[in-house]
Tab-separated table of C-alpha atoms in Angstrom:
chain	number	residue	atom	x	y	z
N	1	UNK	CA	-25.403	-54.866	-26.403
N	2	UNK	CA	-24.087	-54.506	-22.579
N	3	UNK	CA	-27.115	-51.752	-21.682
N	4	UNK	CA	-26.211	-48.583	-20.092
N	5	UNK	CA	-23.423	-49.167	-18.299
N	6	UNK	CA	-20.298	-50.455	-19.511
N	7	UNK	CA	-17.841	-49.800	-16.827
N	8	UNK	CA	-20.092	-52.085	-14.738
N	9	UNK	CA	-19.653	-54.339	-16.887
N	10	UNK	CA	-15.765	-54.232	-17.319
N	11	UNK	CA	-15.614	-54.488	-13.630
N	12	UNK	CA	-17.476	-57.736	-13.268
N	13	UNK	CA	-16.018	-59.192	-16.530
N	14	UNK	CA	-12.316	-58.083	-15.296
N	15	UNK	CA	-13.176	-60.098	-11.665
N	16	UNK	CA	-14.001	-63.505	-13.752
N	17	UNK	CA	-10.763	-64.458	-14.976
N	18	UNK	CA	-9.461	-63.963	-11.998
N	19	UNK	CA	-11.313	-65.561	-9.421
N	20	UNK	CA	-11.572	-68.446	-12.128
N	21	UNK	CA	-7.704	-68.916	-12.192
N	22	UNK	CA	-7.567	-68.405	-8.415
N	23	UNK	CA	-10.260	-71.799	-8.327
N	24	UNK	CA	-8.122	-73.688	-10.384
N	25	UNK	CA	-4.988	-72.798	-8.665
N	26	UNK	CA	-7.191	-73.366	-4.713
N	27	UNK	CA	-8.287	-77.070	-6.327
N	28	UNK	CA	-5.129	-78.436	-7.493
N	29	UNK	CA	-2.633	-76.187	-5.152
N	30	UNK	CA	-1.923	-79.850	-3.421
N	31	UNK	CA	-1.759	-81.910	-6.399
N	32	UNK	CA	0.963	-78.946	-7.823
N	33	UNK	CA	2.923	-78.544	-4.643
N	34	UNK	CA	3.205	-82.522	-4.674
N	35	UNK	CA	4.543	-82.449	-8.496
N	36	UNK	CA	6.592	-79.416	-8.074
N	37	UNK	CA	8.742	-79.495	-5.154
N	38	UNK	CA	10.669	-82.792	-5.540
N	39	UNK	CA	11.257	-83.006	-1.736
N	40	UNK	CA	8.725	-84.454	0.698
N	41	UNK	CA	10.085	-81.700	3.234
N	42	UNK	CA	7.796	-79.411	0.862
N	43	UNK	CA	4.416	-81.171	0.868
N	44	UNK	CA	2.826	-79.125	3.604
N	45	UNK	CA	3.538	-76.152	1.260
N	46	UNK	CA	-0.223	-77.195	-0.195
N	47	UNK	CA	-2.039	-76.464	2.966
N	48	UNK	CA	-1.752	-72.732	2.797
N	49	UNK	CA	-1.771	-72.865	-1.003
N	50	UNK	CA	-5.990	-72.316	-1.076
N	51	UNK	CA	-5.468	-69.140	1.573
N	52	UNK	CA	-2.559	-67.382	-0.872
N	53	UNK	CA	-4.784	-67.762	-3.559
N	54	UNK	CA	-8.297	-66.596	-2.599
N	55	UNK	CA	-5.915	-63.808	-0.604
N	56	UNK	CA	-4.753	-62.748	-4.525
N	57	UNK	CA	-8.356	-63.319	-5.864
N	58	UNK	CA	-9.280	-60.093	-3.816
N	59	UNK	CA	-5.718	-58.323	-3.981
N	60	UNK	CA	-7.230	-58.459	-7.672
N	61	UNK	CA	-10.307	-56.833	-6.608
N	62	UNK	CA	-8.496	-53.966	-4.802
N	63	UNK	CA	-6.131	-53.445	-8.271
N	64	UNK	CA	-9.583	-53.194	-10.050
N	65	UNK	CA	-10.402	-50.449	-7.380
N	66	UNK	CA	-7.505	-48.444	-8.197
N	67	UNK	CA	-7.754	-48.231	-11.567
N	68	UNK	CA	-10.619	-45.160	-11.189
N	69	UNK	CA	-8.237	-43.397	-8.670
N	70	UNK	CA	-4.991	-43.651	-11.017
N	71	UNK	CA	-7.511	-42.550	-13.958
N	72	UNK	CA	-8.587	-39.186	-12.196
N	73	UNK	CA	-5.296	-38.954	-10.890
N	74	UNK	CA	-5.813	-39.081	-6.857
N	75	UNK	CA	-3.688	-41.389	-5.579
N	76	UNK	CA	-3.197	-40.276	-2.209
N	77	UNK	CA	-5.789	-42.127	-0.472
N	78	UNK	CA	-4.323	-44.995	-2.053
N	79	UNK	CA	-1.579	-44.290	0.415
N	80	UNK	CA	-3.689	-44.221	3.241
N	81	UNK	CA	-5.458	-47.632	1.884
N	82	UNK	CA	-2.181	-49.619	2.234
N	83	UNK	CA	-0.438	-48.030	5.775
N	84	UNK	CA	-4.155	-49.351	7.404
N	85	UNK	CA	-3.242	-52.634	5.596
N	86	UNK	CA	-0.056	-52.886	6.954
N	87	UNK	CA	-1.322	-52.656	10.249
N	88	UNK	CA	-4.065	-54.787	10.085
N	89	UNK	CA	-0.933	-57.631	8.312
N	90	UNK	CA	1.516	-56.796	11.181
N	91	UNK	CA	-1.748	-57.175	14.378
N	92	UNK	CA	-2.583	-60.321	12.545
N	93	UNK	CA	0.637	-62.093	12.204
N	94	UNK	CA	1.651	-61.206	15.789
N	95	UNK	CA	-1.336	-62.805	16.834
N	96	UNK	CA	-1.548	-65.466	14.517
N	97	UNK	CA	1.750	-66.968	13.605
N	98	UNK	CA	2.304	-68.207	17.071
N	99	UNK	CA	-0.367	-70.244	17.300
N	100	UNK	CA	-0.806	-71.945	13.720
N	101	UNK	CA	2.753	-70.959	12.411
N	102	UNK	CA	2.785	-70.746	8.154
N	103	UNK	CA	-0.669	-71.232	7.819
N	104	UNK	CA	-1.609	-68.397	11.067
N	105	UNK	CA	0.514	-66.067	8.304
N	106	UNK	CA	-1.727	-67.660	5.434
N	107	UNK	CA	-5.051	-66.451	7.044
N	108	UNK	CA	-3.293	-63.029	7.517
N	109	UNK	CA	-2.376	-62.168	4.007
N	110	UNK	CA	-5.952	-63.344	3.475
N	111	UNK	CA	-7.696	-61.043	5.783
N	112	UNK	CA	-5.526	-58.094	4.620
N	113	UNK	CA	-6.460	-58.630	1.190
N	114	UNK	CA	-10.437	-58.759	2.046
N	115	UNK	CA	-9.532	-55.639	3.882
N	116	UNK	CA	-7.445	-53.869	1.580
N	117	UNK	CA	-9.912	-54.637	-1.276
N	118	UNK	CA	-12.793	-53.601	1.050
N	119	UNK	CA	-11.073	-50.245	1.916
N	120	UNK	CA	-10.098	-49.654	-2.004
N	121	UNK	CA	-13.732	-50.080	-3.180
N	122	UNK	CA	-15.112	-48.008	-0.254
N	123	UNK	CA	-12.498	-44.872	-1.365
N	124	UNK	CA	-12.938	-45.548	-4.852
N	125	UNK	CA	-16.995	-45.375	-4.545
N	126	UNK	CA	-16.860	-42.327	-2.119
N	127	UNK	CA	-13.955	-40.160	-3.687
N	128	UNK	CA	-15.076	-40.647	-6.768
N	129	UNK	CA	-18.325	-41.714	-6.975
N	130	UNK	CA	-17.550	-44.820	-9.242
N	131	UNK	CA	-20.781	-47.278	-9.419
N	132	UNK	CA	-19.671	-50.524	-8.509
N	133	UNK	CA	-21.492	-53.463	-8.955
N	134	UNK	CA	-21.074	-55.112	-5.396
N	135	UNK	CA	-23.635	-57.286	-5.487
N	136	UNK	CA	-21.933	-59.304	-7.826
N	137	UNK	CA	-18.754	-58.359	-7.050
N	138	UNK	CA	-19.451	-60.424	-3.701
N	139	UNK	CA	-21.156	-62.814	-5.223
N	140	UNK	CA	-17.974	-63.974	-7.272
N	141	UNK	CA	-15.574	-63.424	-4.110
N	142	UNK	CA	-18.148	-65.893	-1.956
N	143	UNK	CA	-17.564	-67.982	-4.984
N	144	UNK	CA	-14.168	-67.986	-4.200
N	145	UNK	CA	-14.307	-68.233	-0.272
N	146	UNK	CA	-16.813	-71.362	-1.130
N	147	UNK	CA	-14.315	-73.247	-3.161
N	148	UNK	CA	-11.465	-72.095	-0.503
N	149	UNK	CA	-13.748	-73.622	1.725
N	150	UNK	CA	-14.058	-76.830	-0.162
N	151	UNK	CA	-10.775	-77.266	-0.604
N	152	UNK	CA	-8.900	-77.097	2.389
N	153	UNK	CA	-11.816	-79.606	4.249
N	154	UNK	CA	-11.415	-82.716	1.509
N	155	UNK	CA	-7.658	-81.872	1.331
N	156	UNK	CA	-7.684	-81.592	5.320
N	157	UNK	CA	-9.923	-84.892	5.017
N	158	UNK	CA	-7.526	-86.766	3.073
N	159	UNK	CA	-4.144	-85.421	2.659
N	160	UNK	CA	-2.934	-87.826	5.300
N	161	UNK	CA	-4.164	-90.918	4.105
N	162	UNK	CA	-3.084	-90.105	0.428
N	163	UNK	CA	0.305	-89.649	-0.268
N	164	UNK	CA	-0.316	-90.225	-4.001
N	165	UNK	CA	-0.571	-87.041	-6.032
N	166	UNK	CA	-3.495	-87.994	-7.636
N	167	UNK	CA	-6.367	-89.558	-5.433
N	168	UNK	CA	-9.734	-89.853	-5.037
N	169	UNK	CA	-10.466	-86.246	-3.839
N	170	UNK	CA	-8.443	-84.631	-6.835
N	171	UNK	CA	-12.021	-85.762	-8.919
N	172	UNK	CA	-13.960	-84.569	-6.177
N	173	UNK	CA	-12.131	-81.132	-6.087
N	174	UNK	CA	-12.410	-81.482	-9.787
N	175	UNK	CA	-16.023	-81.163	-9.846
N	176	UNK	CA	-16.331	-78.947	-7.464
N	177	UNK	CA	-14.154	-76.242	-9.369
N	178	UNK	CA	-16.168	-76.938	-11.994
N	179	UNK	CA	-19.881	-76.331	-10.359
N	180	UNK	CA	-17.557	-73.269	-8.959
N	181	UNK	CA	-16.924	-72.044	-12.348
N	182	UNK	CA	-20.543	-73.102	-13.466
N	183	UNK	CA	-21.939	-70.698	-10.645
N	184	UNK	CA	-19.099	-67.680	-12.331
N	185	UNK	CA	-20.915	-68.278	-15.639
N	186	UNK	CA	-24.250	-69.019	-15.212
N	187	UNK	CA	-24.852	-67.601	-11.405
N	188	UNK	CA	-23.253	-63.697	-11.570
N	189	UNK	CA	-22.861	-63.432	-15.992
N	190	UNK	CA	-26.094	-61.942	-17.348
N	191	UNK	CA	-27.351	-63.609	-20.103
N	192	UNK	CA	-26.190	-60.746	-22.829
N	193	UNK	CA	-22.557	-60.988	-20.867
N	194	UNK	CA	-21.972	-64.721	-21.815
């Protein structure tokens, strides 16, 4: 029995899988780049790695948005959603790229996403009058920001003094993605939901 209101449900329970692939992705995005690219010349591929994810985590959110507005067929505003996202990309990589380069346009695409996401439930709630769940909508995407968060400091902490694939902080990040997915289950599931 999921109560009363099932498409609350199917919007919380679609948001899981995702931000739980984007915290295994975020934890071993380092460890993968290292084993996947073959050329040293590639390495610092893994620093941005935890921004493009959590950035995908909410494009994820925003596709969840849409589904309402493709449903009652009103997809105009959807056009409106991403020409404000464009902007907001193009003002943040003009500012950003010069000063931190690949990882300025990183932060960007992250940013954009929060926004577009942001914008597309906002639209979706006001156009249509759809009841989301926020409250644990946000709770899973501060899930996500957390283990971003996590992340880039131990493999900012130590990604110079290992060159090894595996180290010491791939257990650390290791247990953190897994008190990360812990909170998912336990933290924003209802019992009945598990």
């Amino acid at each position: 029995d999921f109560g009363e209101k099932p498409d609350e449900l199917y919007q919380v329970i679609a948001e899981q899988p995702i931000a739980a692939a984007s915290l295994g992705v975020m934890a071993f995005g380092r460890e993968l780049v290292f084993m996947l690219s073959g050329q040293a010349s590639y390495h610092d591929a893994f620093r941005v790695a935890p921004w493009i994810t959590a950035a995908y985590a909410f494009f994820g959110l925003n596709a969840l948005a849409q589904v309402p507005l493709f449903a009652a067929k009103k997809t105009l505003p959807m056009t409106w959603i991403n020409a404000a996202a464009l902007v907001i990309n193009i003002g943040l990589n003009l500012a950003l790229i010069p000063r931190y380069g690949f990882q300025g346009a990183a932060c960007a695409t992250l940013i954009t996403f929060v926004c577009l996401a942001g914008m597309g439930l906002a639209v979706s709630s006001r156009v249509l009058l759809v009841p989301f769940e926020l409250g644990r909508m946000v709770s899973i995407m501060l899930i996500v920001l957390a283990g971003m968060a996590a992340v880039l400091w131990a493999d900012d902490k130590y990604s110079s003094a290992a060159e090894t694939t595996l180290n010491f902080m791939t257990g650390v990040k290791a247990l953190t993605l897994a008190a990360a997915l812990g909170l998912l289950w336990l933290g924003v599931l209802r019992r009945s939901e598990r």
